[in-house]
Amino acid sequence: MDLQGKNILVTGGAGDGMGSGICEAIDHSGGRIIVNDLDLEIAREVAEKYNNAVAYKADISNADEVRQMFDKINKDVGILHGVVNNAGIGLAKYAHEAEEEEVNRLFDVDVKGIWMVSKEFVKQLLKAKQSGNIVNISSVHAFATMHRMAIYSSAKSAVNGLTRGLAIDFGKHNIRCNAVAPGMIYSEQSVSIISRWAHDPIKWMKDHKTDHQCLNSFTTARDCGNVVVFLLSDLSRSITGQTIYVDGGATNLLYNNEYTSQK
Ligand SMILES: NC(=O)c1ccc[n+]([C@@H]2O[C@H](COP(=O)([O-])OP(=O)(O)OC[C@H]3O[C@@H](n4cnc5c(N)ncnc54)[C@H](O)[C@@H]3O)[C@@H](O)[C@H]2O)c1
């Protein structure tokens, strides 16, 4: 998969979860990474790890900051060829306990942020009469969810809908839009999140892998990054409007493996 000569913006690219796997994969395929995040110093530290990468600060939920970031990128780097809408926040609360501000913030970042970044990107492409690629980071929660995740699940379902609709709106300009929906990612960050409800998070993750996936292996952020690169590359030139679940087959199981004794 070849991204040589391509400038790719990764929102929330300084994150040590999905952001790191996506940036590693883009760098490996020769793409130039434009790292966006909320904190410029952290984004710069991450950019220093990659060939020719540059960093920009912007809150993707703020329209002015997004516009200013695109103006700066255009002046410094030139035209972008791809955008990975990775920046996102979570919300793990029962629907009746969530506060209005938390729900607004979640939708502002996870849904409106994707729309605003995609909007500025597409305006730039149309002006330059150039094709381009958008990859949104969704989640398995757009397909099936669990306790305390109703609101996050609805935001990620909106990401899948946005992905389909943007693909339709921009297809005639040869601008593609797809999504990658990660399942349980094996990372230090996941261990720390899972430790909120499991006293042995590593055992919990191993049990998830054997009982709740088709594949008996862990999925990493880099696995998701590789699919992102595929969707950014010309190898996927006929794919648009799709969401690819990178989850070891978790969303494919009707019953868990233990229940059907098919481990
Ligand atoms: N890690 C997982 O297991 C997992 C699974 C499914 C989906 N996802 C999705 O992957 C994406 C990244 O999640 P992660 O787990 O790596 O999180 P993370 O917290 O490690 O990284 C997210 C990054 O986005 C940045 N960010 C947050 N709000 C922002 C804003 N308004 N503007 C710009 N940057 C902002 C953060 O500073 C952080 O660096 C999210 O969309 C998340 O929903 C993650």
mmCIF file with all atom_site columns, N, CA and C in Angstrom, residues 13 21-22 42-43 61 81 94 116 118 128 155 159 186-187 193 200 208 217 232 240 248:
data_model
loop_
_atom_site.group_PDB
_atom_site.id
_atom_site.type_symbol
_atom_site.label_atom_id
_atom_site.label_alt_id
_atom_site.label_comp_id
_atom_site.label_asym_id
_atom_site.label_entity_id
_atom_site.label_seq_id
_atom_site.pdbx_PDB_ins_code
_atom_site.Cartn_x
_atom_site.Cartn_y
_atom_site.Cartn_z
_atom_site.occupancy
_atom_site.B_iso_or_equiv
_atom_site.pdbx_formal_charge
_atom_site.auth_seq_id
_atom_site.auth_comp_id
_atom_site.auth_asym_id
_atom_site.auth_atom_id
_atom_site.pdbx_PDB_model_num
ATOM 1  N N  . GLY A 1 13  ? -4.353  12.818  16.434 1.00 0.00 ? 13  GLY A N  1
ATOM 2  C CA . GLY A 1 13  ? -3.230  11.943  16.063 1.00 0.00 ? 13  GLY A CA 1
ATOM 3  C C  . GLY A 1 13  ? -2.181  11.795  17.151 1.00 0.00 ? 13  GLY A C  1
ATOM 4  N N  . GLY A 1 21  ? -1.392  3.974   16.244 1.00 0.00 ? 21  GLY A N  1
ATOM 5  C CA . GLY A 1 21  ? -1.430  2.895   15.241 1.00 0.00 ? 21  GLY A CA 1
ATOM 6  C C  . GLY A 1 21  ? -1.676  3.432   13.841 1.00 0.00 ? 21  GLY A C  1
ATOM 7  N N  . ILE A 1 22  ? -2.524  4.456   13.741 1.00 0.00 ? 22  ILE A N  1
ATOM 8  C CA . ILE A 1 22  ? -2.845  5.048   12.432 1.00 0.00 ? 22  ILE A CA 1
ATOM 9  C C  . ILE A 1 22  ? -1.613  5.787   11.880 1.00 0.00 ? 22  ILE A C  1
ATOM 10 N N  . ILE A 1 42  ? 2.266   18.304  22.717 1.00 0.00 ? 42  ILE A N  1
ATOM 11 C CA . ILE A 1 42  ? 2.167   16.840  22.601 1.00 0.00 ? 42  ILE A CA 1
ATOM 12 C C  . ILE A 1 42  ? 2.106   16.438  21.127 1.00 0.00 ? 42  ILE A C  1
ATOM 13 N N  . ALA A 1 43  ? 1.347   17.211  20.350 1.00 0.00 ? 43  ALA A N  1
ATOM 14 C CA . ALA A 1 43  ? 1.249   16.908  18.905 1.00 0.00 ? 43  ALA A CA 1
ATOM 15 C C  . ALA A 1 43  ? 2.625   17.028  18.253 1.00 0.00 ? 43  ALA A C  1
ATOM 16 N N  . SER A 1 61  ? -14.113 20.476  17.444 1.00 0.00 ? 61  SER A N  1
ATOM 17 C CA . SER A 1 61  ? -15.516 20.838  17.661 1.00 0.00 ? 61  SER A CA 1
ATOM 18 C C  . SER A 1 61  ? -15.739 22.349  17.540 1.00 0.00 ? 61  SER A C  1
ATOM 19 N N  . HIS A 1 81  ? -4.330  15.283  0.843  1.00 0.00 ? 81  HIS A N  1
ATOM 20 C CA . HIS A 1 81  ? -4.899  14.225  -0.001 1.00 0.00 ? 81  HIS A CA 1
ATOM 21 C C  . HIS A 1 81  ? -5.871  13.346  0.779  1.00 0.00 ? 81  HIS A C  1
ATOM 22 N N  . TYR A 1 94  ? -25.038 5.407   32.231 1.00 0.00 ? 94  TYR A N  1
ATOM 23 C CA . TYR A 1 94  ? -26.422 5.079   31.906 1.00 0.00 ? 94  TYR A CA 1
ATOM 24 C C  . TYR A 1 94  ? -27.108 6.341   31.364 1.00 0.00 ? 94  TYR A C  1
ATOM 25 N N  . MET A 1 116 ? -17.303 18.929  10.420 1.00 0.00 ? 116 MET A N  1
ATOM 26 C CA . MET A 1 116 ? -16.620 20.213  10.177 1.00 0.00 ? 116 MET A CA 1
ATOM 27 C C  . MET A 1 116 ? -15.254 20.019  9.526  1.00 0.00 ? 116 MET A C  1
ATOM 28 N N  . SER A 1 118 ? -14.359 17.416  7.703  1.00 0.00 ? 118 SER A N  1
ATOM 29 C CA . SER A 1 118 ? -14.607 16.915  6.342  1.00 0.00 ? 118 SER A CA 1
ATOM 30 C C  . SER A 1 118 ? -15.042 18.060  5.434  1.00 0.00 ? 118 SER A C  1
ATOM 31 N N  . ALA A 1 128 ? -9.338  23.115  -5.542 1.00 0.00 ? 128 ALA A N  1
ATOM 32 C CA . ALA A 1 128 ? -8.139  22.681  -6.276 1.00 0.00 ? 128 ALA A CA 1
ATOM 33 C C  . ALA A 1 128 ? -8.473  21.658  -7.370 1.00 0.00 ? 128 ALA A C  1
ATOM 34 N N  . ALA A 1 155 ? -23.800 8.054   18.955 1.00 0.00 ? 155 ALA A N  1
ATOM 35 C CA . ALA A 1 155 ? -22.874 8.968   18.254 1.00 0.00 ? 155 ALA A CA 1
ATOM 36 C C  . ALA A 1 155 ? -22.104 8.201   17.179 1.00 0.00 ? 155 ALA A C  1
ATOM 37 N N  . VAL A 1 159 ? -21.843 8.422   13.042 1.00 0.00 ? 159 VAL A N  1
ATOM 38 C CA . VAL A 1 159 ? -20.610 8.444   12.235 1.00 0.00 ? 159 VAL A CA 1
ATOM 39 C C  . VAL A 1 159 ? -20.779 7.542   11.003 1.00 0.00 ? 159 VAL A C  1
ATOM 40 N N  . TYR A 1 186 ? -6.155  -4.144  21.938 1.00 0.00 ? 186 TYR A N  1
ATOM 41 C CA . TYR A 1 186 ? -5.214  -4.562  22.977 1.00 0.00 ? 186 TYR A CA 1
ATOM 42 C C  . TYR A 1 186 ? -4.167  -3.469  23.166 1.00 0.00 ? 186 TYR A C  1
ATOM 43 N N  . SER A 1 187 ? -4.279  -2.704  24.236 1.00 0.00 ? 187 SER A N  1
ATOM 44 C CA . SER A 1 187 ? -3.329  -1.613  24.493 1.00 0.00 ? 187 SER A CA 1
ATOM 45 C C  . SER A 1 187 ? -3.320  -1.317  25.995 1.00 0.00 ? 187 SER A C  1
ATOM 46 N N  . ILE A 1 193 ? -8.784  1.153   31.069 1.00 0.00 ? 193 ILE A N  1
ATOM 47 C CA . ILE A 1 193 ? -10.241 1.370   31.009 1.00 0.00 ? 193 ILE A CA 1
ATOM 48 C C  . ILE A 1 193 ? -10.980 0.148   31.571 1.00 0.00 ? 193 ILE A C  1
ATOM 49 N N  . ASP A 1 200 ? -9.237  -8.112  37.098 1.00 0.00 ? 200 ASP A N  1
ATOM 50 C CA . ASP A 1 200 ? -8.078  -8.615  36.355 1.00 0.00 ? 200 ASP A CA 1
ATOM 51 C C  . ASP A 1 200 ? -8.301  -8.297  34.859 1.00 0.00 ? 200 ASP A C  1
ATOM 52 N N  . HIS A 1 208 ? -12.349 -12.309 26.552 1.00 0.00 ? 208 HIS A N  1
ATOM 53 C CA . HIS A 1 208 ? -13.091 -11.683 25.451 1.00 0.00 ? 208 HIS A CA 1
ATOM 54 C C  . HIS A 1 208 ? -12.640 -12.271 24.122 1.00 0.00 ? 208 HIS A C  1
ATOM 55 N N  . SER A 1 217 ? -7.208  -14.001 18.541 1.00 0.00 ? 217 SER A N  1
ATOM 56 C CA . SER A 1 217 ? -6.016  -13.141 18.639 1.00 0.00 ? 217 SER A CA 1
ATOM 57 C C  . SER A 1 217 ? -6.462  -11.717 18.982 1.00 0.00 ? 217 SER A C  1
ATOM 58 N N  . LEU A 1 232 ? -7.216  4.615   2.424  1.00 0.00 ? 232 LEU A N  1
ATOM 59 C CA . LEU A 1 232 ? -6.644  5.865   1.885  1.00 0.00 ? 232 LEU A CA 1
ATOM 60 C C  . LEU A 1 232 ? -5.946  5.618   0.544  1.00 0.00 ? 232 LEU A C  1
ATOM 61 N N  . THR A 1 240 ? -16.496 2.986   -1.345 1.00 0.00 ? 240 THR A N  1
ATOM 62 C CA . THR A 1 240 ? -16.889 4.231   -0.659 1.00 0.00 ? 240 THR A CA 1
ATOM 63 C C  . THR A 1 240 ? -18.209 4.024   0.080  1.00 0.00 ? 240 THR A C  1
ATOM 64 N N  . GLY A 1 248 ? -11.795 -8.757  15.024 1.00 0.00 ? 248 GLY A N  1
ATOM 65 C CA . GLY A 1 248 ? -11.589 -10.200 15.187 1.00 0.00 ? 248 GLY A CA 1
ATOM 66 C C  . GLY A 1 248 ? -12.872 -10.992 14.996 1.00 0.00 ? 248 GLY A C  1
#
